[in-house]
Coordinates of N, CA and C in Angstrom, one line a residue:
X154 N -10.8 15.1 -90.9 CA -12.1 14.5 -90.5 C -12.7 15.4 -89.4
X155 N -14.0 15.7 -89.3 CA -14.8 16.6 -88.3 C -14.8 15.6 -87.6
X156 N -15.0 16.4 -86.4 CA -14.8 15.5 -84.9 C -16.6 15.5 -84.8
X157 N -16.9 14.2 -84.3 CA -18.2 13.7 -84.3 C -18.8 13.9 -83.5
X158 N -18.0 14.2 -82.2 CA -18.8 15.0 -80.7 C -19.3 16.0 -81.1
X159 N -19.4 17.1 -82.4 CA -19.7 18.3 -82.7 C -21.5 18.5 -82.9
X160 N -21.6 17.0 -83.4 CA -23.0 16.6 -83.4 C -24.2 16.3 -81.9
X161 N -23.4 15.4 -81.1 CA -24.4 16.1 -79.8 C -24.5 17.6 -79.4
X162 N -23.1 18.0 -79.2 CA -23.5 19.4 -78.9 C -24.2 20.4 -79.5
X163 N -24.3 20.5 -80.8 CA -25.1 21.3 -81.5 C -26.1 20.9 -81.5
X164 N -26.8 20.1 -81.1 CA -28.3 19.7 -81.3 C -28.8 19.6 -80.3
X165 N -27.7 19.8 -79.0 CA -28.2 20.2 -77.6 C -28.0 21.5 -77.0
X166 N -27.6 22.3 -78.2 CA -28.0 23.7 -78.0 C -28.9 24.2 -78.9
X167 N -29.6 23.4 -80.1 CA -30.7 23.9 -80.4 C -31.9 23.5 -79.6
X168 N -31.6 22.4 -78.9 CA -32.6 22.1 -78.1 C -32.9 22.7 -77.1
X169 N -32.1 23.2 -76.3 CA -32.1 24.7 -75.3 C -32.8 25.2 -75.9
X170 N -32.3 26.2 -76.9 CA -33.0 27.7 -77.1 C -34.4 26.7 -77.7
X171 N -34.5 26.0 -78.2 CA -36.1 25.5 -78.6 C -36.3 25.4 -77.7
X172 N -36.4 24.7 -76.4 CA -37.2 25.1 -75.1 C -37.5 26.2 -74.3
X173 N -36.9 27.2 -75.4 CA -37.0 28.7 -74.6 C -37.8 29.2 -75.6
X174 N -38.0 28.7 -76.7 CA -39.3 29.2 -77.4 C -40.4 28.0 -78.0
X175 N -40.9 27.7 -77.1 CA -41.3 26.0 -78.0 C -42.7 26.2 -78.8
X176 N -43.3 27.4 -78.3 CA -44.2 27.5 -80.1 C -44.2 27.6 -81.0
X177 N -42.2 27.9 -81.3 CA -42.0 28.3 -82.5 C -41.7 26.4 -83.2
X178 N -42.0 26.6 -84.6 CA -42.1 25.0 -85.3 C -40.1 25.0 -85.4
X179 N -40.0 23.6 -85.3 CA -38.8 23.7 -85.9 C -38.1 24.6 -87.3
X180 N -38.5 24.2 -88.1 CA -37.9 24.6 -88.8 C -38.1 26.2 -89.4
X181 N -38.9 26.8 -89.0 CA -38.8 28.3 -88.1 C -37.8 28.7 -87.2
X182 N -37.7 28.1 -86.4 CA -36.5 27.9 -85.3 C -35.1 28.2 -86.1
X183 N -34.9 27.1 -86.7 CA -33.9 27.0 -87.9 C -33.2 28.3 -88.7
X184 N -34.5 29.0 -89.3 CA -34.4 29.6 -90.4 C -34.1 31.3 -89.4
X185 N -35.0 31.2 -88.4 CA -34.7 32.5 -87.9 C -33.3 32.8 -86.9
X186 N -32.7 31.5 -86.3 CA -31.4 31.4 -86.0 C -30.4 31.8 -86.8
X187 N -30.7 31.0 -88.5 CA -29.7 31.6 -89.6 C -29.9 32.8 -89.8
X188 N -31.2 33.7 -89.9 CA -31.4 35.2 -90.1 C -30.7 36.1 -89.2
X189 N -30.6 35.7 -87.9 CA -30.0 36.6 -86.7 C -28.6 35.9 -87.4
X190 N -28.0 34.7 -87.2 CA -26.6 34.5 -87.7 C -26.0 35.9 -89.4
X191 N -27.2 35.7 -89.9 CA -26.8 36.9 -91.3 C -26.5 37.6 -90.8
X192 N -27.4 38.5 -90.2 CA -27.3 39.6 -89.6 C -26.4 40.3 -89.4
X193 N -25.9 39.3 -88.4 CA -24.9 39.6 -87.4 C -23.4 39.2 -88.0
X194 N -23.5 39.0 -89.0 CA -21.9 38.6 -89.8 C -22.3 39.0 -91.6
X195 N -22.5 40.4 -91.4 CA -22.3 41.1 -92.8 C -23.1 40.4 -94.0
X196 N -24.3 39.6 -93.4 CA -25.1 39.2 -94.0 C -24.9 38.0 -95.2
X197 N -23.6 37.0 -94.1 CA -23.5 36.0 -94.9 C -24.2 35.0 -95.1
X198 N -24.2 34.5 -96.6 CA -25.4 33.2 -97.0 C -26.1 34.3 -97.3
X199 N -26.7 35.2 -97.5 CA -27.7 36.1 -98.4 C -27.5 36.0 -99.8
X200 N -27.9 35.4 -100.7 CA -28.1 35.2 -102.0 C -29.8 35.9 -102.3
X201 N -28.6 37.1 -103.9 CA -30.0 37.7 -104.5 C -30.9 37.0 -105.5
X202 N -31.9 37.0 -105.3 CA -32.1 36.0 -107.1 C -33.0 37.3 -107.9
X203 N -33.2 37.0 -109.0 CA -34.5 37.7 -109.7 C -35.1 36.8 -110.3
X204 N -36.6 37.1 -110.9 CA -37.5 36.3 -111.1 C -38.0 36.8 -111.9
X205 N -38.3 36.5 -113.5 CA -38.8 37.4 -114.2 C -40.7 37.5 -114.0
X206 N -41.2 38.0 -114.2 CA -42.3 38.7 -114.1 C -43.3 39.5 -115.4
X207 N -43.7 38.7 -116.2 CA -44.0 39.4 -117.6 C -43.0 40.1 -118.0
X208 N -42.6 41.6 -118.0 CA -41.7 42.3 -118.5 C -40.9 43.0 -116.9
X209 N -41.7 42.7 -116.4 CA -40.7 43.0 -114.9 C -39.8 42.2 -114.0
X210 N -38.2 42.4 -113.0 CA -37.9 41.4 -112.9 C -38.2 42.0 -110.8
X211 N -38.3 40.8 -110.5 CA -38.4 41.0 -108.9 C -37.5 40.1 -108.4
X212 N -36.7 41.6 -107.4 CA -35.8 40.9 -106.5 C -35.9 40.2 -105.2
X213 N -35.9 39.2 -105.2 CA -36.0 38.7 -104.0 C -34.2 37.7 -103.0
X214 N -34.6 37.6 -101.8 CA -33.5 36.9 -101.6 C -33.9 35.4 -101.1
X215 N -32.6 34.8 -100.2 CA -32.6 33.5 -99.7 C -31.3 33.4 -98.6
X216 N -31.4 32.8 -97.7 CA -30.5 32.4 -97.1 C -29.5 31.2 -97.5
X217 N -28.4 30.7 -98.0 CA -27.9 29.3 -97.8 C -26.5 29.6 -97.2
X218 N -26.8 28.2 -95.9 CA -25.5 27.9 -95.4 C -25.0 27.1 -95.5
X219 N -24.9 26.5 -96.8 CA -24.4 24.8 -97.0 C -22.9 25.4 -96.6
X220 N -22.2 25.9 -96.9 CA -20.6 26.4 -96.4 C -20.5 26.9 -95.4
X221 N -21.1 27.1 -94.6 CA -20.8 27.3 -93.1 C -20.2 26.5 -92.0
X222 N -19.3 26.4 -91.7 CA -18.5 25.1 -90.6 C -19.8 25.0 -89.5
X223 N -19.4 24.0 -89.2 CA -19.8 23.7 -87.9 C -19.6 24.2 -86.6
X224 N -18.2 24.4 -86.4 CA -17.7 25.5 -85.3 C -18.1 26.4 -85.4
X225 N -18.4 27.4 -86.4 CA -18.7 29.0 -86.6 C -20.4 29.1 -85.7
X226 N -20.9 27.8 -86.5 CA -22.4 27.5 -85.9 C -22.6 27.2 -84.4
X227 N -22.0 26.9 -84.4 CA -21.7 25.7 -82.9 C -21.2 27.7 -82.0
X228 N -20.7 27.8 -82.2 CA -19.9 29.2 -81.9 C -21.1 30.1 -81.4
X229 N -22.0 30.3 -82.5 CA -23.0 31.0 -83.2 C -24.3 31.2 -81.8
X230 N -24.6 29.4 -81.8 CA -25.6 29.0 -81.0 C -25.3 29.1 -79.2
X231 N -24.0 29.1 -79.0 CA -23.6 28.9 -77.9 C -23.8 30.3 -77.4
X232 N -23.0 31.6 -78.4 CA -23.6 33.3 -78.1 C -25.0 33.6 -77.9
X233 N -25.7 32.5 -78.8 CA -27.0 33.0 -78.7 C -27.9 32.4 -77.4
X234 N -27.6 31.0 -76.9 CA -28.3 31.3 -75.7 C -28.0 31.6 -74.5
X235 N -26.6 31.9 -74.4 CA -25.9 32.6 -73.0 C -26.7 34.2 -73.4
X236 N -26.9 34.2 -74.4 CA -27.8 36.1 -74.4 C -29.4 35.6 -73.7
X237 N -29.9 35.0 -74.3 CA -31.3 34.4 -73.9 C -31.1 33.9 -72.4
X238 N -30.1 33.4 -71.7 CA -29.9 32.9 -70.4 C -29.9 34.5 -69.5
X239 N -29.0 35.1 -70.4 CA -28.6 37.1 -69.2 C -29.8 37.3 -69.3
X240 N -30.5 37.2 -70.6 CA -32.0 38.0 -70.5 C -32.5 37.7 -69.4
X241 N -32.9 36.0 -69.2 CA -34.0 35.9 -68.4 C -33.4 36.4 -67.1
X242 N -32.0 36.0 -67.0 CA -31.9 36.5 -65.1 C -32.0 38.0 -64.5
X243 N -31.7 38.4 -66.2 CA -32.6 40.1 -65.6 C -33.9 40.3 -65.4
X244 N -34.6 40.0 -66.1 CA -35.8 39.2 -65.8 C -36.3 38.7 -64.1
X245 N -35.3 37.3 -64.1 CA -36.1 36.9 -63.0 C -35.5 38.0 -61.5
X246 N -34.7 39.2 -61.6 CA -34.5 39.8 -60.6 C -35.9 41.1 -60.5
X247 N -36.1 41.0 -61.9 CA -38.0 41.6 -61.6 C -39.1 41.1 -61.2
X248 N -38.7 39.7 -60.5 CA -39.8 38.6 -60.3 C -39.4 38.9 -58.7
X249 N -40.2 39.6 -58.0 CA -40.1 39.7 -56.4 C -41.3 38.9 -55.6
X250 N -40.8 38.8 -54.3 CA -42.0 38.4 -53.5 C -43.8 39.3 -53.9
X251 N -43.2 40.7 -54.3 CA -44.3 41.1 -54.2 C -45.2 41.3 -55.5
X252 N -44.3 41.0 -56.8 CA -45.3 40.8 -57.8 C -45.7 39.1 -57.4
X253 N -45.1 38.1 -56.9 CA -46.0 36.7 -56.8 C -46.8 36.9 -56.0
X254 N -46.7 37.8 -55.2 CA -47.8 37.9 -54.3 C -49.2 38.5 -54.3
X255 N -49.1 39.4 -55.2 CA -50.2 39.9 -55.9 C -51.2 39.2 -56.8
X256 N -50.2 38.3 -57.7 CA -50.7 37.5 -58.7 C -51.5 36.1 -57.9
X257 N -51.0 35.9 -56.2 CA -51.7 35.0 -55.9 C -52.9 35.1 -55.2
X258 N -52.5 36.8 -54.9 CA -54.1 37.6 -54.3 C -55.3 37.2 -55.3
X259 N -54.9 37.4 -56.9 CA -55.7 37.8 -58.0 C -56.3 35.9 -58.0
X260 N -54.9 35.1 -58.0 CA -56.1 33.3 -58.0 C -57.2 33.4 -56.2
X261 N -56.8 34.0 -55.4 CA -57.8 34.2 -54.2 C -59.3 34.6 -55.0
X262 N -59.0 35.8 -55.4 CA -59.9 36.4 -55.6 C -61.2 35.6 -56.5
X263 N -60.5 35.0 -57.4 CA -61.1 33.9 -58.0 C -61.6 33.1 -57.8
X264 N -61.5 32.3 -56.6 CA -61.7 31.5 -55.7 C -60.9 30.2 -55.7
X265 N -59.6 30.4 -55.5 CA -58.5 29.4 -55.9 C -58.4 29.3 -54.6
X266 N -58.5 28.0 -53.9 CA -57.9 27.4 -52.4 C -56.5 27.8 -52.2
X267 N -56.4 28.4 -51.0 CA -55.3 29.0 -50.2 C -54.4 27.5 -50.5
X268 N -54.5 26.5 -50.2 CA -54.2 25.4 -49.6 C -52.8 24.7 -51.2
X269 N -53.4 24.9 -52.0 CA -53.2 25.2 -53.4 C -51.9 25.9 -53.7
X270 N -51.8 27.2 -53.3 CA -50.7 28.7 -54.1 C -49.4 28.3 -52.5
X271 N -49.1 26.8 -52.8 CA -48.2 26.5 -51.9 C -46.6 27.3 -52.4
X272 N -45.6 26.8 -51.9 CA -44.3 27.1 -52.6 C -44.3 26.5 -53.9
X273 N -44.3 25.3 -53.9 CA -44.5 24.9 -55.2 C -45.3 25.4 -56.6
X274 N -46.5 25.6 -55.9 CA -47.3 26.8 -57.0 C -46.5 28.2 -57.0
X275 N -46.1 28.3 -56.2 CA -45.1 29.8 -56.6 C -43.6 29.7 -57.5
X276 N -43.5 28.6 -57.5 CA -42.2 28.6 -58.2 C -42.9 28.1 -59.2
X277 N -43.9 27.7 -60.0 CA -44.3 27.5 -61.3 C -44.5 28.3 -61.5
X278 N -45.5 29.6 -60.8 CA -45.5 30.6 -61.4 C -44.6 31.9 -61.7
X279 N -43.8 31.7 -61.2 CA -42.0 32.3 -61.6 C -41.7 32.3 -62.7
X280 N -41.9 30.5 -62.8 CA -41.2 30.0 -64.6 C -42.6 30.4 -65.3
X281 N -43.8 30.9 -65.4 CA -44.6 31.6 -65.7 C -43.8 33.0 -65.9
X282 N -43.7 33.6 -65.6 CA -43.4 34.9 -65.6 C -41.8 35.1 -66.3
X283 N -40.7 34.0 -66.5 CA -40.0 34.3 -66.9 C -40.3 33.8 -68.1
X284 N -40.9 32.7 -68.4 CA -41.0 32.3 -69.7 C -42.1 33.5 -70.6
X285 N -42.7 33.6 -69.9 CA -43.7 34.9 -70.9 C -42.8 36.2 -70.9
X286 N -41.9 36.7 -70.0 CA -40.9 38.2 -69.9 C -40.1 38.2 -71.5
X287 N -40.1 37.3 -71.9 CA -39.8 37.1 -72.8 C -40.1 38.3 -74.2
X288 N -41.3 38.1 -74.2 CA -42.7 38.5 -74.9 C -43.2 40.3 -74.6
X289 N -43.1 40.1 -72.9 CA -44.1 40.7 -72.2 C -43.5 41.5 -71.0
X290 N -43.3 42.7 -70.4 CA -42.7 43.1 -69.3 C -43.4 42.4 -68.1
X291 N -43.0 42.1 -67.1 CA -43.3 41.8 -65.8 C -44.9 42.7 -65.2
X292 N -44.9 43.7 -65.7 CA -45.4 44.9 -65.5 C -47.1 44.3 -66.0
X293 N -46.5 44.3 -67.8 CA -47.7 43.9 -68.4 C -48.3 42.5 -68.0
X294 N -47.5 41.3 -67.9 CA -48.5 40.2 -67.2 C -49.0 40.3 -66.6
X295 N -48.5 41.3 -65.0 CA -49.4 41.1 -64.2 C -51.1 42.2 -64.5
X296 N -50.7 43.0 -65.1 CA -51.9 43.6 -66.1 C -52.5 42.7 -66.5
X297 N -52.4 41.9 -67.3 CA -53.0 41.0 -68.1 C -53.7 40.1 -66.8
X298 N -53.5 39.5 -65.8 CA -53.7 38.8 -64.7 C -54.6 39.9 -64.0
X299 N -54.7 40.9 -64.0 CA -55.4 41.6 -63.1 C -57.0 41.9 -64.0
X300 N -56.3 41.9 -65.0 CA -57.7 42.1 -66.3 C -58.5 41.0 -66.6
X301 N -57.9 39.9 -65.9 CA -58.8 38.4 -66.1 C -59.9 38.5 -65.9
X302 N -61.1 37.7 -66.6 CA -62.1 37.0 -65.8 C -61.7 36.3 -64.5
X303 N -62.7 36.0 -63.5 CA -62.3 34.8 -62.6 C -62.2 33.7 -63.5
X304 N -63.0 33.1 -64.2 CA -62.8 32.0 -65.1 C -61.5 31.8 -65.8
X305 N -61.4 33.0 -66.3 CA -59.5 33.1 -67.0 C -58.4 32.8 -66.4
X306 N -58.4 33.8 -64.6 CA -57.7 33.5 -63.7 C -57.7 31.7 -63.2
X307 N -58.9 31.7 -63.3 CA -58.9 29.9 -62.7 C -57.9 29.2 -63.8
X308 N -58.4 29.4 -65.4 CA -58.0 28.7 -66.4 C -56.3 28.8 -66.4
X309 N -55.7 30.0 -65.6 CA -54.2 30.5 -65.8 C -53.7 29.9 -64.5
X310 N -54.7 29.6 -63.6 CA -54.2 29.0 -62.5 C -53.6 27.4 -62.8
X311 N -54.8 26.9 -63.4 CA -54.5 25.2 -64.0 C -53.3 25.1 -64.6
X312 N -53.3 26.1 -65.7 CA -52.1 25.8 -66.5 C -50.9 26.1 -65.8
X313 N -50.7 27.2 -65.0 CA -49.0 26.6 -64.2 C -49.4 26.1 -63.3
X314 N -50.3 25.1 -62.7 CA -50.3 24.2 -62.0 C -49.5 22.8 -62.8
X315 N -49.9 22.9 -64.0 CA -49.7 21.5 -64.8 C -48.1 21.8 -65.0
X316 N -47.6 22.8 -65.0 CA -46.3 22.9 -65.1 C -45.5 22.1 -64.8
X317 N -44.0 21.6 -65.0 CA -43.2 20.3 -65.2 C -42.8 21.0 -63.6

């Protein structure tokens, strides 16, 4: 019998890495976890099919893991967000006083109340910066922030204001 603890924990590590990418839909999430899983193990679960086509046949593939254990998965998900975890803290050692500082010159300039870009607004905008490094070098956000409208800057201010 499978041990039934196996079920919270796998679903509380897809829930991690989905919170580290949460625009992606679930079941995108799903399918591109199993693609990096192929990948990375000799491209197991790749099934070829062909399709006939008038007189032509086209190859295409598919992924299935109906035979995949749970531990292997469980295994699988656990390598993959301790990689996503190193990423970001390389990451957040790019995140200095002096890029938040700049970025909070740029809501000044906008006309964002001093009173406002407290600690608190600085550490939302951190998790700003690590959740986009993601995507984006450190370098280039703050590019992207310096290329704003004031109106954009304001609109970027709100949104990691609303931050959890």
């Amino acid at each position: 019998m499978r041990d039934p603890s196996r079920i919270r924990r796998i679903l509380a590590l897809l829930q991690q890495i989905w919170e580290y990418q949460q625009d992606v839909r679930f079941n995108q999430l799903v399918s591109n976890l199993q693609s990096i899983y192929s990948q990375q193990h000799d491209n197991y679960g790749r099934r070829e099919v062909f399709e006939k086509k008038f007189i032509d046949m086209d190859k295409s593939s598919y992924l299935d893991f109906f035979f995949l254990e749970d531990d292997k998965w469980e295994d699988f998900l656990t390598s993959y967000l301790s990689s996503i975890e190193e990423e970001i803290e390389q990451q957040r050692e790019k995140i200095d006083d002096k890029v938040i500082d700049e970025v909070i010159e740029l809501f000044i300039e906008a006309s964002v109340e001093l009173e406002q870009l407290d600690n608190q607004f600085r550490n939302k905008l951190e998790y700003l910066f690590l959740k986009e490094s993601k995507w984006l070098t450190i370098e280039a956000i703050v590019n992207l922030v310096r290329n704003f409208s004031q109106n954009e800057r304001k609109e970027l201010f709100e949104k990691v204001k609303s931050y959890i």
